[in-house]
Amino acid sequence: MEASAKPVAKILHSSDQFLVPFFQRAYKWGPKNWNQLQGDLWGLMEDGRHGKHFLGPLVCTADGGMPGEISAYQLIDGQQRLTTLALLLAGLRDVAQEHEFATLAEKINENYLIHKHERGLQRYKLVPRTGDREVFVAIVDQKPFDRQSSLQIVKAYEFFGKHIRRLAQAEGEKGLARLFESVTSGLYLVVIVINEENPYEIFESLNSTGLPLAESDLIRNYLFMHVAQDDQQEFHDEHWDPFEKMFDAADGFPAVDATSFYRNFLMRRGAYSKPKATFVDFKAYCEETALTPPQQVGELKRFAALELLLHRPTTCRNKQLTNRLTQLAAMDVATCHPLLLNLLDRQGRGDLGEEALIGCLDDLASFVLRRSICGENTRGYSKWFPEAIRAIQDDPREDLRGYWFRRGWPDDRTFVDSLVAFPVYRREPKKCRLVLGVLESNHGHKEKVDPSTLSIEHVLPQTLSGRGAAEWKKALGADWESLHSQWLNTLGNLTLTGYNSDLSNKPFAVKREAYLESNVSLNKYFKNCQQWGADEIEQRGMKMAAIVVELWPRPEGGPEFAPSDGRKALKQGKEQRAAYWGQLIERLRANPAWDRLPETTGESRLEMPTATKAATMLAWFKVGQQQLTAELTLRKSRGRDIYGELEAERDAIEAELGFKPEWNDHGRRGLSVTLEEVSIRDPLDWPGQLDWLATKLTALHQVVLPRVQQIDARLDEQPEDSESTRSSWEEKIGAQVLGLCDQVLMLVNEQSEEDYQLKYLKHYMSIASENEFKNVVSFWPRRGFVWMVARPKNRDRWAKRFGAAGLETEAHENRQLLVRIEAGTVGEHRAILAEYLKSVVENRKKGSKRPEELVAFWRQFAERLKSRQGVLTPQTPRPQAWMDLSTGRGGVWLVASVNSIKQRASVGLVLGGEASDRRFAALQAEATQIEAEVGEPVQWVGGPDRKQLRVYVRLPDVDVRDPATHPMVQDWMIDKLELFRGVFLPRVAGLD
């Protein structure tokens, strides 16, 4: 392997050609990446000729070729960067031509974009993969292309062209020349040429500073890896490209996520696959089936066609099947796709009749809808549906019915009672529209009415204001406020209309007249209604529920359903946890290795007694993250020393354990092992979980804990004095590792006029001068290397630079950056290490006023908040950019924050805990009304992978480091916090 840092001039201004292989993904960089690059370039222009900026690695392999030909390289990593640079240079060339700067335009074209005397594809310095190639070639050759194309490659070219034109207008040829110089001489990539390794395996292992590889990228690479090089063009054109295009947006339908399909494809056989293990499981599947790549793609195409039916049910030719798939799509339950693929495949192979398939889909829709309306938990669905596949034996419908009964399929009485009172519009907006639409379609129209074109209308208005407010309040009675909240979003108060906004808050008599004039059959109900209050809503809800229960039936004769009760659920949760840990303790008691065991507990963690104070052993689960963990944690006072000695025996420990635990060298220092995607809610899942947990805990107890006790006893014999000696450290870690610290010390002294020394402490070593209390760097010795630990300014930028140079780093809490120093590191990377250490030394001398500024800001904020004499209570001011404020409700809090770099302030609502997803979805369903009450657009930040969900507003363009702005910013924050509390807290309370 050859590696060297090169400017763009030495990469593109050469006789080399870079080819993007078929297994690479298409060009994907977007505005965030382009803005970052544009900002870096404009910064380089301000720095002058001597500025440098590292973009990251460019990994390639030689592609062979004959003497006298262009030297071709396959791009394994870095194609996004290099393609972006080529597009930027093409834009610079074109703008130079527009302004008749012919010399610059010709220089760029002939030296950086093309090989002037070559023909065919050898003419181009960069050759993207098929799909991007055609447009890229047109851009380079200055031929017509679709400038409105959705391809990112076109958008990138237009983005840079726009900014370059602005530069040309402002600074003319001199400005374009400065930009050209910054691109070609100021931008560096670390070019890594790999000579013998398999390029596909390299691609699979990469996770560089660019866009992270998706599971679908790795799967594409894996399949191409098994196609001979000479056959790849044919494989791409005849098999892969038609398959991959199936997921594109088409005929008004949005694109379908390929990675999700692969996971559904794997789970259709009944085995659960973790989201992050899709590629690993796909490889195992391919090895098991032993299909050739064309055969494998053929199978994928067959199931992809079924997956598309689930996303685009209206394309199905079977009317009955279209109806069922449309219902399931409207229920927003994508976790059932593996089961649906299995059933559709059975039907396609003739193993399942059409009537039986329709019956299975009807039962599934009933199971999902009834559980949602009855407030049952849906978190386990991703595992339940693959598990349901394994339950299928001879009679798929009956076998699945048995499984739905075991999991909890609400009976008619429970369903009807829940549906009448359930705030379906707020809690399940998509299912609400589905139910109303099916009710409307079920009426049997003389005139055809499409429910999807209608709006959901609240008969009793959402807000009681305006001219009709008094009449509505009178209809509800003295307790109008409570009844309005109770019945507003229930099924009985909802209908469909084509003129929702026209009716709004008008009196019932006016609304009734409009309802009766419409073609919507649901509205004929109001013909005999003279008023509309709580009793009328409940009565209509009961009649509608009686129809709904027939539309989504449950088989007669099934077991009685026991609905969960909110208050009882908490007690059951504690009882359930106590039972769970009790069963674990019984398993451990059967093993003579455990002479001391704890009592069971209703908490989420169980601590095991140990014979030493140096470590604790824990078993715990995180319900929200669905994780089960066995952990041995070291006591803080000696944790670093003990960990270092354990880590020196890492290979032996892992061999004795029989598994590789997570080695945590910071925070909760120790060893742990975690089982992902688990839930303790269902006792049927307990045996496998507890067997796993007992095995891991016992291994840690027998292998690691005795070592901890021995190390701790030895440390007890040492003097408690914090100082140590060089000889004791040399005995502990060896002269070679100690010499690494000496090399760093020499570099530090070269960067400073002061005399720095190596200090030998009991738990670690450090570099400091006699005149300074704080260390410049500390050393954490390990086997054969040391971690050099410091708190640099711009930590992330340094981590990126070190990574580009090939140095291993870790970013820890408290702004620490760890850099791995081993034999040869200082000699090979002397320049960047010297620059880094110089900045650390200077930063230590300067100190920082920012923490003091933040404390002062929040202290002033707290005083202004208290002066309002409102209900919000500030926290104790801390040196941080935010302050949380309690709402008195678990998992819900308000936050105010400032950002001095982006010059803005923010106020928001934060949702955490198990209920966060449900709360967030319900609030977002009311986004239009909420934004109207807030008085401005609101940002919604959610997603299944986020621990906390946020709703916030921002105050832009304000210098929060200027004390003169503080009163205005703080008053704005307090106003918004009080507004957010009034808008969101009642809604959250209603959800619970």
PDB file of C-alpha atoms in Angstrom, residues 252 333 592 686 961:
ATOM      1  CA  GLY A 252     -46.255   9.750  -9.449  1.00  0.00           C
ATOM      2  CA  VAL A 333     -47.483  -0.646   9.525  1.00  0.00           C
ATOM      3  CA  PRO A 592     -21.970 -23.285  41.905  1.00  0.00           C
ATOM      4  CA  TRP A 686     -37.702 -14.527  28.354  1.00  0.00           C
ATOM      5  CA  ARG A 961     -21.638  36.945  22.540  1.00  0.00           C
TER       6      ARG A 961
END
